[in-house]
PDB file of C-alpha atoms in Angstrom:
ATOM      1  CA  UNK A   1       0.000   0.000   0.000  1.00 50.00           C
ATOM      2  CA  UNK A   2       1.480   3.385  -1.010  1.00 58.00           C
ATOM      3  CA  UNK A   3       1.571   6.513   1.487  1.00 45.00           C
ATOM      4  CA  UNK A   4      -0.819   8.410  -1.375  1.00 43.00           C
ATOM      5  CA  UNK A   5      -3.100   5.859  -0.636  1.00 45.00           C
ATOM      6  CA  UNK A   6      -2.447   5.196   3.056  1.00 40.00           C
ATOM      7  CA  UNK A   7      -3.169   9.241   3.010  1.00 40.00           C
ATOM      8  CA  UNK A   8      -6.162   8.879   1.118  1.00 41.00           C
ATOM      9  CA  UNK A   9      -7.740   6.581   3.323  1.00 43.00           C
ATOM     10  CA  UNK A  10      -7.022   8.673   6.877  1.00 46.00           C
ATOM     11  CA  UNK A  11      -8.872  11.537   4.972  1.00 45.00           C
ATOM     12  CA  UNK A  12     -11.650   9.076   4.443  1.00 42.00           C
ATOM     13  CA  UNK A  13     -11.939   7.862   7.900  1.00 46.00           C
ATOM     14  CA  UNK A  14     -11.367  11.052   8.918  1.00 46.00           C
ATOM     15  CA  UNK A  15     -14.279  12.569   7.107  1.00 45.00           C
ATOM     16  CA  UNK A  16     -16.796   9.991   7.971  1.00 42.00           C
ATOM     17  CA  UNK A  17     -16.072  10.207  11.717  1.00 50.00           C
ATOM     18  CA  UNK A  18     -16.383  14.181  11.494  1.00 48.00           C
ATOM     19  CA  UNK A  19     -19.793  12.930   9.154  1.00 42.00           C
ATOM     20  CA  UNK A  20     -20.472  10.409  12.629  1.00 47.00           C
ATOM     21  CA  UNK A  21     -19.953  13.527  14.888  1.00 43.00           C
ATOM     22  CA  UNK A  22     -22.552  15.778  13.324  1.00 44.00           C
ATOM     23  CA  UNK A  23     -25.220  13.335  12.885  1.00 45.00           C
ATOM     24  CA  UNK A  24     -25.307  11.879  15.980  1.00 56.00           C
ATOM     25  CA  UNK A  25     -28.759  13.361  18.176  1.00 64.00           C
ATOM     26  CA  UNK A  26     -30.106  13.167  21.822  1.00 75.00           C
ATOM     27  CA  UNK A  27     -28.861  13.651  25.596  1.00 64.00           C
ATOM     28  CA  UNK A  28     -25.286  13.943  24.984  1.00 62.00           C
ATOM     29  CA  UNK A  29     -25.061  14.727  21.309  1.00 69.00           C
ATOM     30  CA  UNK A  30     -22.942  17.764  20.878  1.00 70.00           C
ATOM     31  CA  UNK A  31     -20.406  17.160  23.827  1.00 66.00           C
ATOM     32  CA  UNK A  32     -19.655  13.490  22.168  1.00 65.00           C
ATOM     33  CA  UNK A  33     -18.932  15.673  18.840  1.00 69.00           C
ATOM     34  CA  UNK A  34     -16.378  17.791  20.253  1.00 64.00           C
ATOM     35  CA  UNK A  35     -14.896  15.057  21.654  1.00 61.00           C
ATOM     36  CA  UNK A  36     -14.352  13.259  18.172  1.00 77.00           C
ATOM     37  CA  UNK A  37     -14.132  16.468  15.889  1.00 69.00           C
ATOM     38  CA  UNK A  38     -10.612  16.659  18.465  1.00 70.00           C
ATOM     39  CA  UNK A  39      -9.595  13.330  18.074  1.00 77.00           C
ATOM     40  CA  UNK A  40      -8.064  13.887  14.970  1.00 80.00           C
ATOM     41  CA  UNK A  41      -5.917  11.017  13.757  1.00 82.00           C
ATOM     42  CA  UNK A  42      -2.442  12.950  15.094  1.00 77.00           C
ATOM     43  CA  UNK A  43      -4.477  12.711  18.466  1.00 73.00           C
ATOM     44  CA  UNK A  44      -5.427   9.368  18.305  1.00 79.00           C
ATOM     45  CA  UNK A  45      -1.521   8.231  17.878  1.00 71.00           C
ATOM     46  CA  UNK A  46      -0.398  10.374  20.745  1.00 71.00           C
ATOM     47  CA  UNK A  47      -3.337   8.211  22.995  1.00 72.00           C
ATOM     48  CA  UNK A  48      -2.128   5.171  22.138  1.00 79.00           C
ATOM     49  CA  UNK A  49       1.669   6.127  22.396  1.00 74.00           C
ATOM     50  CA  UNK A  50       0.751   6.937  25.734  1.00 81.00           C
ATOM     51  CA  UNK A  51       1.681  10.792  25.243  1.00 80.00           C
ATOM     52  CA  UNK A  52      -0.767  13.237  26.950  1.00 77.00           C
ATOM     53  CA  UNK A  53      -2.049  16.506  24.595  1.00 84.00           C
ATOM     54  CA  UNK A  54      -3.966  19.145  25.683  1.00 79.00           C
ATOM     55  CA  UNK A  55      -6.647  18.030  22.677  1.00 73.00           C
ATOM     56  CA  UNK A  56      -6.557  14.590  24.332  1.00 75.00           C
ATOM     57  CA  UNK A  57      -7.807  16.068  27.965  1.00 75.00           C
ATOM     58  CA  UNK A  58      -9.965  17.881  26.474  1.00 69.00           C
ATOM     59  CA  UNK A  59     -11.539  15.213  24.625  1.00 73.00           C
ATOM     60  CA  UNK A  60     -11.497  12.972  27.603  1.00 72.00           C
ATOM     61  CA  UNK A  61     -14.141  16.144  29.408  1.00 71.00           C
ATOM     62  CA  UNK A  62     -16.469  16.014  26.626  1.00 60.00           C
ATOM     63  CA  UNK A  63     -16.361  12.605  26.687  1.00 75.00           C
ATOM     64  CA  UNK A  64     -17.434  12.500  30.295  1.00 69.00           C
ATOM     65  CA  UNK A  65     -19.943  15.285  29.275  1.00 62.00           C
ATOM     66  CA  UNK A  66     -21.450  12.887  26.944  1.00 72.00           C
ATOM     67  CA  UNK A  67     -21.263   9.758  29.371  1.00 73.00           C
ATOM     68  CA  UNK A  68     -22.607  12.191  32.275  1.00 66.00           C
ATOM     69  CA  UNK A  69     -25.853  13.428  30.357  1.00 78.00           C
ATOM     70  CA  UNK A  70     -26.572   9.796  28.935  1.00 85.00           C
ATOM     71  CA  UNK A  71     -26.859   8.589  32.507  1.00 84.00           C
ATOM     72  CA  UNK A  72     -29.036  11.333  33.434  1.00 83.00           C
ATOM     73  CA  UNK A  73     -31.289  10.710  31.011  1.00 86.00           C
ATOM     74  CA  UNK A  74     -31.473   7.071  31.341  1.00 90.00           C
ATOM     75  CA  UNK A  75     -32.464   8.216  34.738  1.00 92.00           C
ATOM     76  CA  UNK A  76     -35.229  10.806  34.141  1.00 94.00           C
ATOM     77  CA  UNK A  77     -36.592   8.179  31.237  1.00 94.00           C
ATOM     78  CA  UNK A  78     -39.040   6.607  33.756  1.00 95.00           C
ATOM     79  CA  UNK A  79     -40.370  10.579  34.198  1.00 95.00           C
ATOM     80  CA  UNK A  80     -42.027  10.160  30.750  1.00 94.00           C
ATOM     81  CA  UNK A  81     -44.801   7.526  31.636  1.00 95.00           C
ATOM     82  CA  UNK A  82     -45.784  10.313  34.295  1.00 94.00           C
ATOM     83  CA  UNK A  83     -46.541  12.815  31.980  1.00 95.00           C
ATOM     84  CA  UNK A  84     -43.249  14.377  31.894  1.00 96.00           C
ATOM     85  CA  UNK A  85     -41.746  15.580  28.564  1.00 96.00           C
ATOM     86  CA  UNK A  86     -37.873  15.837  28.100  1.00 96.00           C
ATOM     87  CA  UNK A  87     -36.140  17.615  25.552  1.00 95.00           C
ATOM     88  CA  UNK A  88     -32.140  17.203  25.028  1.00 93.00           C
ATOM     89  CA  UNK A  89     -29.247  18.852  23.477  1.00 91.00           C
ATOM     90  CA  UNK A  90     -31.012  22.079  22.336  1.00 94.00           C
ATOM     91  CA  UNK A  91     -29.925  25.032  20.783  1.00 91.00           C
ATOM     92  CA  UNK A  92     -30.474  28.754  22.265  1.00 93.00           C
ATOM     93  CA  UNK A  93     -32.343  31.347  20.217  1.00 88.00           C
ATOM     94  CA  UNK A  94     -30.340  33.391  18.104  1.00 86.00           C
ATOM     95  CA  UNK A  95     -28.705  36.396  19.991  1.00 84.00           C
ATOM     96  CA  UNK A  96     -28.140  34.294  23.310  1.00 81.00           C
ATOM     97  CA  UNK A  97     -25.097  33.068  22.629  1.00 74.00           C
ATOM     98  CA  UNK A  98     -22.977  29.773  21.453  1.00 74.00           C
ATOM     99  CA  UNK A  99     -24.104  27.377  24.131  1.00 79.00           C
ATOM    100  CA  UNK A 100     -26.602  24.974  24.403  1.00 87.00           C
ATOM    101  CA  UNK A 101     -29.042  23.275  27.174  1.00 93.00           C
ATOM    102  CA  UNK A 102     -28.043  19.830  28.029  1.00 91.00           C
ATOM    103  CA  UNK A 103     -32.085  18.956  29.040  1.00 93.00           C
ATOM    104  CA  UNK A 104     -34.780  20.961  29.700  1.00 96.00           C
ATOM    105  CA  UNK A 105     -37.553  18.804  31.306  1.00 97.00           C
ATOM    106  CA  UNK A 106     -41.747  19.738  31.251  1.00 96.00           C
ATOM    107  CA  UNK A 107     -44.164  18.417  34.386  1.00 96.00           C
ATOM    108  CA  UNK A 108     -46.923  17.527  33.427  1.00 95.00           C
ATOM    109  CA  UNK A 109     -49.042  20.627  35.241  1.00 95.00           C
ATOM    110  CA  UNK A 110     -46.812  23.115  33.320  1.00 95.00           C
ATOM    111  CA  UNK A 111     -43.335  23.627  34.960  1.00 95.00           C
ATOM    112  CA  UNK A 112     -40.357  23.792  33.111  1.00 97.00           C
ATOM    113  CA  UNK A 113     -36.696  23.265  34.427  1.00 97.00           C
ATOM    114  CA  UNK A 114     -33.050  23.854  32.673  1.00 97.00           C
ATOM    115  CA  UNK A 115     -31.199  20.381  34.004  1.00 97.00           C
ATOM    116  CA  UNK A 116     -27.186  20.573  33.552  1.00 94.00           C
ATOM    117  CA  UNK A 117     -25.673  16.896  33.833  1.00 94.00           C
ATOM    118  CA  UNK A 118     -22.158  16.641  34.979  1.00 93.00           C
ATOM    119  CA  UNK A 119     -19.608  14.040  35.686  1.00 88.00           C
ATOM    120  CA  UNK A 120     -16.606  15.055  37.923  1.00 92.00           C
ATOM    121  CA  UNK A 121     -14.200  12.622  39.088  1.00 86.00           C
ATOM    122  CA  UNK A 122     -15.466  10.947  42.834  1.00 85.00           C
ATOM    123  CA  UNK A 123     -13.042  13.375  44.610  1.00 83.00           C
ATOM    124  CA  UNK A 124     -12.550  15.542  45.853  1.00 94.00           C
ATOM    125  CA  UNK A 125     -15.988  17.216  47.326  1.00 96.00           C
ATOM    126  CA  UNK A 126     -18.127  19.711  45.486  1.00 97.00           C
ATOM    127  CA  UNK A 127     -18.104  23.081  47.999  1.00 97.00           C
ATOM    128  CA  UNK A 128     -19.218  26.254  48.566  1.00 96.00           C
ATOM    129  CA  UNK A 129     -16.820  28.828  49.721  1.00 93.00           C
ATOM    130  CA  UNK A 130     -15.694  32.702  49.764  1.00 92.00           C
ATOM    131  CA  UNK A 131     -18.565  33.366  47.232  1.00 94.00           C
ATOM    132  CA  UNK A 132     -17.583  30.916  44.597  1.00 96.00           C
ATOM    133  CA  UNK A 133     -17.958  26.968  43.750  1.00 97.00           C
ATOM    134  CA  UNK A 134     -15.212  24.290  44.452  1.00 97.00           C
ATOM    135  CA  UNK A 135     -14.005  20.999  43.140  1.00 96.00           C
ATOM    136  CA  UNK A 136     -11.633  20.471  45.792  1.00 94.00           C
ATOM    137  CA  UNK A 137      -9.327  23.122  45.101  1.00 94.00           C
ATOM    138  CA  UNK A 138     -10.623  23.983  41.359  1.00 94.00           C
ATOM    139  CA  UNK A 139     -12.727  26.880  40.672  1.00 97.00           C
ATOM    140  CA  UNK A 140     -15.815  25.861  38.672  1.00 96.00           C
ATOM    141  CA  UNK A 141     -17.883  28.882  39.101  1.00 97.00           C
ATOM    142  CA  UNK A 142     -18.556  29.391  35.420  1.00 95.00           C
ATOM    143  CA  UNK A 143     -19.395  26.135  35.173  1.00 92.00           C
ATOM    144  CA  UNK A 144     -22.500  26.561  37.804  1.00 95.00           C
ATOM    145  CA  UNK A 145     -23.444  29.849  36.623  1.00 95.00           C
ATOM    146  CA  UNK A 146     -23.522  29.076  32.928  1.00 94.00           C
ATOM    147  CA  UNK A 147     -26.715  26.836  34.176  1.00 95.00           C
ATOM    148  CA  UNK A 148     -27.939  30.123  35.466  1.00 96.00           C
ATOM    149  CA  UNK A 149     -27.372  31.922  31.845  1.00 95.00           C
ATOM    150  CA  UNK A 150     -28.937  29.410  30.183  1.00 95.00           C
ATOM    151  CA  UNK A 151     -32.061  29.115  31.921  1.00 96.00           C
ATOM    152  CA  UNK A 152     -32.572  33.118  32.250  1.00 95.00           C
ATOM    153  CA  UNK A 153     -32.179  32.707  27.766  1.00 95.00           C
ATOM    154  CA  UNK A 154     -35.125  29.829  27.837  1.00 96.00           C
ATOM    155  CA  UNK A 155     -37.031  31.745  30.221  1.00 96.00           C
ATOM    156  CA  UNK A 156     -36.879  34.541  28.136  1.00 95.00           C
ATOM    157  CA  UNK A 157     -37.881  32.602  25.111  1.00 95.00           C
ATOM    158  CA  UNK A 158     -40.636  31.168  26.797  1.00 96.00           C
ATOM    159  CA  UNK A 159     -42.269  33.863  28.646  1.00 95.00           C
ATOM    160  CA  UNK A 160     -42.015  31.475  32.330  1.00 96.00           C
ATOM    161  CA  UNK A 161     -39.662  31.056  34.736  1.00 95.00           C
ATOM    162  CA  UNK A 162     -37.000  28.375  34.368  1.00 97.00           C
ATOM    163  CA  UNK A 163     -35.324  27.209  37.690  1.00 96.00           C
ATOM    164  CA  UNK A 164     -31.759  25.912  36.544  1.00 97.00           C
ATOM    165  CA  UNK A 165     -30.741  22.300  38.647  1.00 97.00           C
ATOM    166  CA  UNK A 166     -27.215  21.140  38.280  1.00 97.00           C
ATOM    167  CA  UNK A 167     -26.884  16.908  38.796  1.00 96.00           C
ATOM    168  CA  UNK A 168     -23.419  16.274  39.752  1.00 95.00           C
ATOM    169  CA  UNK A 169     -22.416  12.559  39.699  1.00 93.00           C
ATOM    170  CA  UNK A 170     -19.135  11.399  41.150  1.00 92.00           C
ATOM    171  CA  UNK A 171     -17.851  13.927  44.157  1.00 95.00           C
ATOM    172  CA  UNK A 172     -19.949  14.772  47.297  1.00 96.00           C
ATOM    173  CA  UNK A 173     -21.275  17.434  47.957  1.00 97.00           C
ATOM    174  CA  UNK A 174     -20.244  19.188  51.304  1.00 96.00           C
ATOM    175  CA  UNK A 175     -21.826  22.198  53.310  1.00 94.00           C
ATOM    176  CA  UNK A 176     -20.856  24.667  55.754  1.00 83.00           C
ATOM    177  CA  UNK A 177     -18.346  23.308  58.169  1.00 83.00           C
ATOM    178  CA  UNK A 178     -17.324  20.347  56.154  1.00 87.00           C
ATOM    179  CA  UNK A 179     -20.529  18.322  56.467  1.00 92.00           C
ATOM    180  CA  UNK A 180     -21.944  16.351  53.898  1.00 94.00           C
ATOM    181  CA  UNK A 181     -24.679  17.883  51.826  1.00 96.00           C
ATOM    182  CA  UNK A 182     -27.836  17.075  50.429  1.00 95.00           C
ATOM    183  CA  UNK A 183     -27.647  19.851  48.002  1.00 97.00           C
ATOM    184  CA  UNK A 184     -26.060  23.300  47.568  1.00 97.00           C
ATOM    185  CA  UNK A 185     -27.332  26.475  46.213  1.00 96.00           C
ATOM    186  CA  UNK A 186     -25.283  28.694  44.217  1.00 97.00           C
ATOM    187  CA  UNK A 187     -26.724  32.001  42.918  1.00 95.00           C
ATOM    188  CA  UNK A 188     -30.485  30.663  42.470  1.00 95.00           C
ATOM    189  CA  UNK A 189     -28.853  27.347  40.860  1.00 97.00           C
ATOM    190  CA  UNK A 190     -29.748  23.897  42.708  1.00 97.00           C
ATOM    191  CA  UNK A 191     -26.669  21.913  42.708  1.00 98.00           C
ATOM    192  CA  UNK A 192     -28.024  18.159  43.492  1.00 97.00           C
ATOM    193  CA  UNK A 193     -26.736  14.415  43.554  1.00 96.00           C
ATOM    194  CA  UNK A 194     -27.451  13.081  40.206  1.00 95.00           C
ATOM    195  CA  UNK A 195     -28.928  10.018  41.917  1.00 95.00           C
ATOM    196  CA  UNK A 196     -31.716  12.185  43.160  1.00 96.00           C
ATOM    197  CA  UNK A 197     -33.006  14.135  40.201  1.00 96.00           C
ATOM    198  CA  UNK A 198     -36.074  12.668  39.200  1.00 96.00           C
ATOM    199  CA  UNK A 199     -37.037  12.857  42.802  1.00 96.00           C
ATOM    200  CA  UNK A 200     -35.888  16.721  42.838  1.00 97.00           C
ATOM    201  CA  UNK A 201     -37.898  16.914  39.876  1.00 96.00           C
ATOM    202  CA  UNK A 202     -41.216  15.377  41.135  1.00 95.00           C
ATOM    203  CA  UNK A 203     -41.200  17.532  44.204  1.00 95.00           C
ATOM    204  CA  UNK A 204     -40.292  20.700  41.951  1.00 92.00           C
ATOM    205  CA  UNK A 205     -43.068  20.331  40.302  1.00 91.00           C
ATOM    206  CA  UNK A 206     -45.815  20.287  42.815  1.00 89.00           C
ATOM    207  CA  UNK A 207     -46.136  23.813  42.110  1.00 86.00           C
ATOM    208  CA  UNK A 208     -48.480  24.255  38.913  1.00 85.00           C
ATOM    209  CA  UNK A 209     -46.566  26.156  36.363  1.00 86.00           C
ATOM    210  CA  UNK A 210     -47.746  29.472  34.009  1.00 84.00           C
ATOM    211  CA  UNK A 211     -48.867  27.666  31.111  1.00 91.00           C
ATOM    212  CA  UNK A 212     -50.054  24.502  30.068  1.00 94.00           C
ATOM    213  CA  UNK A 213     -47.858  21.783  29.558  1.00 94.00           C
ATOM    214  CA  UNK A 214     -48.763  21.212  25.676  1.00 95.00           C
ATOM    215  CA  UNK A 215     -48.529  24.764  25.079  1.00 96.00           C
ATOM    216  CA  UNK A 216     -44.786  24.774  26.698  1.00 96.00           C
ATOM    217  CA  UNK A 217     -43.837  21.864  24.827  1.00 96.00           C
ATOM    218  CA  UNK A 218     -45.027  23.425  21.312  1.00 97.00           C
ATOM    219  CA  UNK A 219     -43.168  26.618  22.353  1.00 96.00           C
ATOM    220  CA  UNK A 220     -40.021  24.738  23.532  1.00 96.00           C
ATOM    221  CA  UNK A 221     -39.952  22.558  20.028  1.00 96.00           C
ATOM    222  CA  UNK A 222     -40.414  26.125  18.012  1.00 94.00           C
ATOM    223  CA  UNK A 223     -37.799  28.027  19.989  1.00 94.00           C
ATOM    224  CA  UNK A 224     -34.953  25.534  20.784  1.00 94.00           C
ATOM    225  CA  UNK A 225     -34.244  23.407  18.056  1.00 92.00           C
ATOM    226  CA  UNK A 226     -31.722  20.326  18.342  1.00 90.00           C
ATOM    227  CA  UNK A 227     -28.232  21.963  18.842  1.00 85.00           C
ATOM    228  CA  UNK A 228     -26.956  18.679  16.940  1.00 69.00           C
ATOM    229  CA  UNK A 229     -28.595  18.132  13.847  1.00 55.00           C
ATOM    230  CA  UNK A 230     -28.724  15.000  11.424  1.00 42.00           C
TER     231      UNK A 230
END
């Protein structure tokens, strides 16, 4: 085999896999395409030579992203035969910026909640401190308050309010004084177990919402298309 067509092959693995990344749709969607669109073949061969790249730990986040929002919505999937309606991987209207909602979920007596899946490592413990959010000794304000952002963008593009919950599996959460948690709060943003959503959820939604559900899902399939499309 020649290195023309050794060459021509890559680009047509390549292409298919950048083909695989963009067609792909659901809970997860668009963080499992970053994670491909940078493993690029030069990546690939640093992995298995066992040499670490920035693109490489990068990839590895999105790709516990993706893993992280699959398991939350193999969770809230029993939610559905209750009436609930969930909607993943959406875009923002135009104007609101680059970033999309993970899962916005719909009871079924009209309440609507921005749900932002992640999977950290199991330590250390989730904290909040001196006005800001902890991973042990990582700041990951931003990445609490971009829940926040979002939910204030589909609020606005609904007309209701959206209460943002961020699921965190892997690290414990930890209060005031260094005792254990059942949830934080963080700017108006729930920060939760991921093991206890759906029951977050169903206790949530006890209080009836604005509008009726049917009318929130039509608006919600109108206004936030899938961020990932086929």
């Amino acid at each position: 085999m020649t290195l023309l067509t050794v060459a021509l092959l890559a680009a047509a693995w390549w292409t298919w896999r950048r083909y695989r990344a963009r067609s792909r749709t659901g809970a997860g969607a668009s963080a499992a395409a970053r994670a491909r669109q940078l493993r690029t073949p030069l990546v690939r061969l640093a992995d298995a030579l066992g040499i670490d790249t920035r693109a490489g730990r990068q990839a590895r986040r999105w790709e516990a992203g993706a893993v992280g929002e699959e398991r939350a919505a193999a969770r809230l999937a029993p939610l559905t035969r209750q009436g609930w309606t969930l909607r993943y991987d959406l875009a923002l209207p135009p104007g609101e910026g680059p970033a999309n909602v993970d899962a916005l979920a719909i009871s079924p007596n009209g309440g609507v909640f921005l749900l932002d899946p992640k999977l950290w490592p199991h330590r250390p413990p989730v904290t909040v401190r001196v006005g800001r959010v902890w991973h042990g000794d990582r700041d990951v304000t931003r990445r609490i308050t971009s829940a926040r952002d979002e939910a204030a963008a589909v609020s606005r593009a609904l007309g209701v309010p959206v209460p943002a919950i961020v699921a965190i599996e892997g690290p414990p959460l930890v209060g005031p004084h260094g005792r254990p948690a059942a949830e934080l709060e963080f700017r108006g943003v729930r920060i939760v177990p991921a093991d206890v959503l759906p029951a977050v959820l169903r206790e949530a939604a006890r209080i009836p919402g604005q509008r009726r559900a049917a009318e929130l899902v039509a608006a919600v399939d109108r206004a936030l298309p899938p961020y990932t499309r086929r």
